[in-house]
Short mmCIF file of C-alpha atoms in Angstrom, two decimals:
data_model
loop_
_atom_site.label_atom_id
_atom_site.label_comp_id
_atom_site.label_asym_id
_atom_site.label_seq_id
_atom_site.Cartn_x
_atom_site.Cartn_y
_atom_site.Cartn_z
CA MET A 261 99.08 100.91 100.93
CA SER A 262 96.42 99.07 102.85
CA SER A 263 97.10 95.56 104.13
CA THR A 264 94.14 94.32 102.06
CA ARG A 265 95.70 95.71 98.88
CA GLU A 266 99.06 94.18 99.78
CA LYS A 267 97.47 90.76 100.29
CA LEU A 268 95.47 91.02 97.06
CA ILE A 269 98.56 91.90 95.05
CA SER A 270 100.46 89.03 96.65
CA LEU A 271 97.67 86.53 95.90
CA LEU A 272 97.31 87.64 92.28
CA SER A 273 101.07 87.72 91.77
CA ASN A 274 101.50 84.16 93.05
CA GLN A 275 98.69 82.94 90.76
CA SER A 276 99.48 85.10 87.73
CA GLU A 277 99.35 82.16 85.30
CA ASN A 278 95.92 81.01 86.49
CA PHE A 279 92.41 82.27 87.00
CA VAL A 280 91.62 83.14 90.60
CA SER A 281 87.96 83.14 91.61
CA GLY A 282 86.39 86.13 93.27
CA GLN A 283 85.01 83.83 95.95
CA TRP A 284 88.46 82.47 96.79
CA LEU A 285 89.91 85.99 96.95
CA SER A 286 86.99 87.05 99.12
CA SER A 287 87.66 84.17 101.50
CA GLN A 288 91.41 84.79 101.66
CA LEU A 289 91.04 88.53 102.21
CA LYS A 290 88.00 88.27 104.48
CA ILE A 291 86.12 90.91 102.49
CA SER A 292 83.05 90.75 100.27
CA ARG A 293 83.23 89.85 96.59
CA THR A 294 82.06 93.40 95.83
CA ALA A 295 85.02 94.74 97.79
CA VAL A 296 87.33 92.44 95.81
CA TRP A 297 85.86 93.79 92.56
CA LYS A 298 86.46 97.38 93.74
CA GLN A 299 90.09 96.57 94.57
CA ILE A 300 90.56 95.04 91.10
CA LYS A 301 89.11 98.18 89.52
CA GLN A 302 91.57 100.33 91.44
CA LEU A 303 94.43 98.22 90.13
CA GLU A 304 93.08 98.63 86.60
CA GLU A 305 93.13 102.40 87.07
CA ASP A 306 96.82 102.04 87.86
CA GLY A 307 97.43 100.27 84.55
CA TYR A 308 97.00 96.60 85.42
CA LYS A 309 94.96 94.56 82.96
CA PHE A 310 92.99 91.45 83.91
CA GLU A 311 90.98 88.86 82.07
CA ALA A 312 87.72 88.26 83.91
CA ILE A 313 85.53 85.25 83.06
CA GLN A 314 82.35 84.36 84.85
CA ASN A 315 82.68 81.24 87.04
CA LYS A 316 86.47 81.29 86.57
CA GLY A 317 87.53 84.59 88.10
CA TYR A 318 90.43 86.92 87.34
CA ARG A 319 93.76 86.40 85.59
CA LEU A 320 96.54 88.99 85.36
CA LEU A 321 97.41 89.90 81.77
CA VAL A 322 99.52 93.06 81.92
CA GLN A 323 101.53 94.71 84.65
CA PRO A 324 102.07 98.43 83.92
CA ASP A 325 105.54 99.79 83.22
CA LYS A 326 105.28 102.62 85.71
CA VAL A 327 106.31 103.36 89.25
CA SER A 328 103.48 103.38 91.77
CA GLU A 329 102.80 101.93 95.18
CA ASN A 330 101.06 99.00 93.49
CA THR A 331 103.77 98.21 90.94
CA LEU A 332 106.51 98.55 93.55
CA TYR A 333 104.79 96.16 95.90
CA TRP A 334 104.03 93.66 93.15
CA GLY A 335 106.97 91.26 93.17
CA LEU A 336 108.85 92.98 96.01
CA ASP A 337 110.66 90.14 97.77
CA THR A 338 111.39 91.73 101.15
CA LYS A 339 110.18 90.94 104.63
CA TRP A 340 109.92 94.47 106.04
CA LEU A 341 111.67 97.04 103.86
CA GLY A 342 109.12 98.73 101.62
CA LYS A 343 106.08 97.01 103.09
CA SER A 344 105.10 100.54 104.09
CA LEU A 345 105.62 102.62 100.97
CA GLU A 346 104.67 106.04 99.65
CA HIS A 347 105.05 107.15 96.03
CA TYR A 348 104.81 110.71 94.72
CA PRO A 349 104.95 111.94 91.10
CA VAL A 350 106.77 115.10 92.27
CA LEU A 351 108.31 115.87 95.65
CA ASP A 352 110.75 118.48 96.85
CA SER A 353 112.91 115.82 98.53
CA THR A 354 112.26 112.22 99.53
CA GLN A 355 114.90 112.70 102.22
CA ARG A 356 113.12 115.67 103.77
CA LEU A 357 109.77 113.89 103.86
CA ALA A 358 111.23 110.64 105.20
CA MET A 359 113.08 112.55 107.93
CA GLU A 360 109.86 114.34 108.84
CA LYS A 361 107.94 111.07 109.02
CA ALA A 362 110.72 109.42 111.03
CA GLN A 363 110.60 112.28 113.51
CA LYS A 364 106.86 111.67 113.89
CA GLY A 365 107.42 107.97 114.63
CA ALA A 366 107.38 106.28 111.22
CA GLU A 367 107.98 102.55 111.40
CA GLU A 368 111.23 100.93 110.28
CA GLY A 369 111.13 100.06 106.61
CA LEU A 370 109.04 102.99 105.40
CA VAL A 371 110.15 103.87 101.86
CA VAL A 372 109.42 107.21 100.17
CA VAL A 373 109.80 107.27 96.39
CA ALA A 374 109.39 110.17 93.94
CA ASP A 375 109.44 110.29 90.14
CA LYS A 376 110.99 113.75 90.36
CA GLN A 377 112.60 115.87 93.07
CA THR A 378 112.58 119.64 92.80
CA THR A 379 115.18 120.24 95.53
CA GLY A 380 117.05 116.98 95.85
CA LYS A 381 120.17 117.15 97.98
CA GLY A 382 123.37 115.22 98.43
CA ARG A 383 126.06 115.04 101.08
CA ARG A 384 127.21 118.32 102.67
CA GLN A 385 124.07 120.01 101.32
CA HIS A 386 125.33 119.72 97.75
CA ARG A 387 122.54 119.87 95.21
CA TRP A 388 121.45 116.58 93.63
CA TYR A 389 120.03 117.04 90.13
CA SER A 390 116.93 114.87 90.26
CA ASN A 391 114.12 116.89 88.69
CA HIS A 392 113.79 114.26 85.97
CA SER A 393 111.63 111.16 85.82
CA GLY A 394 114.46 109.05 84.41
CA GLY A 395 116.12 108.43 87.76
CA VAL A 396 115.42 106.49 90.93
CA TRP A 397 114.99 108.80 93.92
CA LEU A 398 114.09 107.22 97.25
CA SER A 399 114.65 107.36 101.00
CA PHE A 400 113.88 104.86 103.74
CA VAL A 401 113.68 104.80 107.53
CA LEU A 402 115.70 102.59 109.89
CA HIS A 403 115.72 102.21 113.66
CA PRO A 404 119.09 100.51 114.22
CA LYS A 405 120.11 99.55 117.73
CA MET A 406 123.67 100.81 117.56
CA VAL A 407 125.79 103.68 118.78
CA PRO A 408 125.89 106.80 116.56
CA ALA A 409 129.60 106.32 115.86
CA LYS A 410 128.74 103.28 113.75
CA ALA A 411 126.29 105.12 111.49
CA PRO A 412 128.87 105.65 108.69
CA GLN A 413 128.92 101.86 108.28
CA LEU A 414 125.33 102.10 107.02
CA THR A 415 126.42 104.32 104.12
CA LEU A 416 129.07 101.79 103.12
CA LEU A 417 126.73 98.80 103.21
CA THR A 418 124.07 100.76 101.29
CA ALA A 419 126.63 101.38 98.56
CA ILE A 420 127.17 97.64 98.27
CA ALA A 421 123.42 97.08 97.95
CA VAL A 422 123.14 99.66 95.15
CA VAL A 423 126.13 98.20 93.29
CA GLN A 424 124.80 94.66 93.55
CA ALA A 425 121.37 95.80 92.36
CA MET A 426 123.02 97.41 89.33
CA GLU A 427 124.99 94.23 88.65
CA SER A 428 121.81 92.15 88.81
CA ALA A 429 120.15 94.36 86.18
CA THR A 430 123.11 95.06 83.88
CA GLU A 431 126.53 93.80 82.85
CA LEU A 432 128.19 96.92 84.23
CA LYS A 433 131.01 96.85 86.78
CA PRO A 434 130.31 99.73 89.16
CA MET A 435 132.81 100.97 91.71
CA ILE A 436 132.30 102.66 95.09
CA LYS A 437 134.08 105.95 95.69
CA TRP A 438 134.42 106.56 99.41
CA PRO A 439 132.28 107.36 101.17
CA ASN A 440 129.02 107.59 99.25
CA ASP A 441 129.31 107.68 95.46
CA ILE A 442 128.86 104.95 92.85
CA LEU A 443 130.86 105.30 89.65
CA ILE A 444 130.99 103.75 86.22
CA GLY A 445 134.51 104.35 85.02
CA ASP A 446 135.25 107.81 86.37
CA LYS A 447 131.67 109.10 86.14
CA LYS A 448 129.15 109.29 88.94
CA ILE A 449 125.94 107.33 88.48
CA ALA A 450 124.56 107.20 92.03
CA GLY A 451 124.91 108.81 95.43
CA ILE A 452 123.89 107.98 98.98
CA LEU A 453 122.88 110.34 101.78
CA THR A 454 122.68 109.09 105.38
CA GLU A 455 121.15 111.30 108.08
CA MET A 456 120.15 110.48 111.62
CA GLN A 457 118.67 111.75 114.84
CA ALA A 458 120.66 110.60 117.86
CA GLU A 459 121.84 111.57 121.32
CA HIS A 460 124.69 110.30 123.45
CA ASP A 461 124.94 106.56 122.71
CA GLU A 462 121.52 106.04 121.15
CA ILE A 463 120.24 106.42 117.59
CA HIS A 464 116.57 107.38 117.39
CA TYR A 465 116.33 106.87 113.63
CA VAL A 466 118.36 106.87 110.44
CA VAL A 467 117.14 107.91 107.00
CA ILE A 468 119.07 106.69 103.98
CA GLY A 469 118.56 108.43 100.65
CA ILE A 470 119.55 106.96 97.30
CA GLY A 471 119.72 108.66 93.92
CA LEU A 472 120.50 106.58 90.83
CA ASN A 473 120.56 107.81 87.24
CA VAL A 474 118.70 105.21 85.20
CA ASN A 475 117.04 106.31 81.94
CA GLN A 476 118.51 109.77 81.41
CA THR A 477 120.21 110.60 78.12
CA SER A 478 123.27 112.85 78.11
CA ASN A 479 120.99 115.72 77.10
CA ASP A 480 118.85 115.11 80.19
CA LEU A 481 121.78 115.63 82.57
CA ASP A 482 122.29 119.13 83.88
CA HIS A 483 124.99 120.97 81.97
CA GLN A 484 126.97 121.51 85.18
CA ILE A 485 127.40 117.78 85.76
CA LYS A 486 127.11 116.04 82.39
CA HIS A 487 130.91 115.84 81.99
CA MET A 488 131.19 113.96 85.30
CA ALA A 489 127.90 112.01 85.43
CA THR A 490 126.32 109.12 83.58
CA SER A 491 123.28 106.81 83.64
CA LEU A 492 122.42 103.18 83.01
CA LEU A 493 120.94 104.17 79.65
CA ILE A 494 124.05 106.07 78.59
CA GLU A 495 126.34 103.20 79.61
CA THR A 496 124.32 100.30 78.16
CA GLU A 497 122.12 101.94 75.49
CA LYS A 498 119.14 100.20 77.11
CA THR A 499 116.16 101.52 79.05
CA TYR A 500 115.12 99.94 82.34
CA HIS A 501 111.96 99.42 84.37
CA LYS A 502 112.55 101.68 87.34
CA GLN A 503 110.29 99.69 89.63
CA VAL A 504 112.46 96.61 89.03
CA ILE A 505 115.60 98.60 89.90
CA ILE A 506 113.97 99.91 93.08
CA GLN A 507 112.86 96.43 94.10
CA ALA A 508 116.40 95.12 93.52
CA ILE A 509 117.92 97.88 95.67
CA LEU A 510 115.51 97.24 98.53
CA THR A 511 115.95 93.46 98.35
CA HIS A 512 119.75 93.64 98.31
CA PHE A 513 119.80 96.17 101.13
CA GLU A 514 117.56 94.08 103.37
CA THR A 515 119.75 91.01 102.82
CA ILE A 516 123.02 92.84 103.47
CA TYR A 517 121.60 94.72 106.46
CA HIS A 518 120.39 91.45 108.00
CA ASP A 519 123.87 89.96 107.55
CA TYR A 520 125.38 93.09 109.11
CA LEU A 521 123.17 92.85 112.19
CA LEU A 522 124.06 89.18 112.61
CA ASN A 523 127.76 89.18 111.77
CA GLY A 524 128.98 92.74 112.24
CA PHE A 525 130.85 95.02 109.87
CA GLU A 526 133.84 92.88 108.92
CA PRO A 527 132.04 90.88 106.15
CA ILE A 528 130.66 94.18 104.84
CA ARG A 529 134.13 95.75 104.88
CA LYS A 530 135.52 92.91 102.79
CA GLN A 531 132.72 93.22 100.24
CA TRP A 532 133.24 96.98 100.06
CA LEU A 533 136.93 96.52 99.27
CA HIS A 534 135.95 94.36 96.29
CA TYR A 535 134.23 97.40 94.75
CA ALA A 536 136.52 100.14 96.07
CA TYR A 537 137.45 102.86 93.58
CA ARG A 538 141.21 103.45 93.29
CA LEU A 539 142.11 100.94 95.98
CA GLY A 540 145.91 100.67 96.09
CA ASP A 541 146.37 103.89 94.10
CA LEU A 542 148.30 106.99 95.05
CA ILE A 543 145.86 109.80 95.80
CA HIS A 544 146.32 113.47 96.70
CA TYR A 545 144.34 114.92 99.58
CA THR A 546 144.19 118.10 101.64
CA ILE A 547 143.48 118.38 105.38
CA ASN A 548 143.27 121.78 107.07
CA GLY A 549 144.98 123.40 104.11
CA GLU A 550 147.91 120.97 104.11
CA GLU A 551 148.41 118.94 100.94
CA ASN A 552 149.37 115.29 101.27
CA ARG A 553 149.51 112.14 99.22
CA GLY A 554 149.35 108.48 100.03
CA ILE A 555 148.19 105.03 99.01
CA LEU A 556 144.51 104.25 99.47
CA HIS A 557 144.80 101.24 101.72
CA GLY A 558 141.15 100.48 102.59
CA ILE A 559 138.52 101.34 105.18
CA ALA A 560 138.49 100.93 108.95
CA ASN A 561 135.72 99.45 111.05
CA ASP A 562 134.40 102.92 111.83
CA GLY A 563 134.01 103.65 108.10
CA SER A 564 136.99 106.00 107.82
CA LEU A 565 139.39 105.83 104.87
CA ILE A 566 142.82 104.36 105.57
CA ILE A 567 145.70 106.10 103.82
CA GLU A 568 149.34 105.00 103.93
CA ASP A 569 151.47 108.15 103.61
CA GLU A 570 154.94 108.57 102.15
CA GLN A 571 156.52 107.64 105.49
CA GLN A 572 154.55 104.37 105.33
CA GLN A 573 152.46 105.53 108.26
CA LYS A 574 148.75 104.75 108.15
CA GLN A 575 146.20 107.36 109.06
CA ASN A 576 142.43 107.45 109.05
CA LEU A 577 140.60 110.11 107.05
CA TYR A 578 137.14 111.08 108.25
CA SER A 579 136.82 114.14 106.06
CA ALA A 580 139.21 115.57 103.51
CA GLU A 581 139.47 117.18 100.11
CA ILE A 582 140.53 114.31 97.90
CA LYS A 583 141.62 114.68 94.31
CA TRP A 584 140.01 111.54 92.92
CA PHE A 585 140.28 112.37 89.22
CA GLU A 586 143.23 113.65 87.23
CA GLY A 587 142.54 117.06 85.74
CA VAL A 588 139.42 117.55 87.86
CA GLU A 589 139.00 119.95 90.77
CA ASN A 590 139.27 118.48 94.25
CA ASN A 591 136.10 116.78 95.46
CA GLU A 592 135.19 116.91 99.12
CA SER A 593 134.77 113.51 100.74
#
C-alpha cells in the first residue's frame, strides 16, 4: 500500500464522524485535489462508502466487511507491524511467499495475508487445511537481533498474542498446547509456524505464520480433522469480522514482542504458563522409541518443555511424541 493511501486512510479514520474537505486532504497529503478524488474512488471500489457534499468535503459512511489491504490498514493500531501489507484472495502459502520476500530483503513488519491457501502447511511439514475463506491465514517477517537458539521463544510469545486476541474478541478461554497449538477445550483452533534463516550466532530473518479457524462451520472443516478441530463460529455461534481479528493479532503481537525485547523472556514465560494446556497433569511421551510419563511442570527459558518424571527428576523435552489426549493417537510435538 502506498504511503499516500496509508495517510489518507488514517486521516479519514480519525475524522470519521465529520466532513473532511478535499482542500484540507490535499494539503495534508501534498497532492492535488484531483489526486485525492482518485484515491477516494479507489476506496469506493473496495467497498467504502462516502458522503460527498460540495464545500464540505467527504465523510465516511460505511466500511466494508471484507479483508483487503485497505480494510486491514483502517484502524490498525500498530507502529510497524503490518504497515507494509499484502493481501491475496488465493495463495498457495502465505509462509512460502513471506519467506521468499524475506530472503529478498523484505523489511521487518511485512505481513502477507490470504483469504484462502491451497497448500497451507504446519509444523514438521504437516498439512494445514486452509483452503477456505472462513479462516485467518497470515505470515509476517521479523529481523530479531538474537541468537538462533532463542528462536523457539518467538513461537511461545506469538501463541500468547493469538490467545489474547481471541480473548479480546470473544468470551472463550483458549489454552496453549506446547509448542505451537491453540486449543478450545481439547480441540485445535489455531496453529503457529516459525521458520528462520540463520547462521552461527546470527538470525537473518524469521517468518511467523498463523492459522486461525474463525467462521468455518463443522461442515467446512476437512473430514480428516473435524473431530479434533473447531472454530470461533462453532464455539460461540457467532460470525466475526476477520479484519478485526487480524488487527487484534498484530496489535497484541507488537505489544508483547516490544515487552520481550525490553525485558527478556521471563515475563513471557509467566504469561505462557497462565494459558498452558495440561499444566500439572501427568502426560505420556515417547523419546527414541522409549515410553515415559511425567508431570508437565512448565517451560524453560529456551522454550523446551519441562517434565518431572516418576523419579522426580526434571528433564527438558525439545521434541517428543506426546499423548496429549486420552483415546487419541500420539501427536508429535
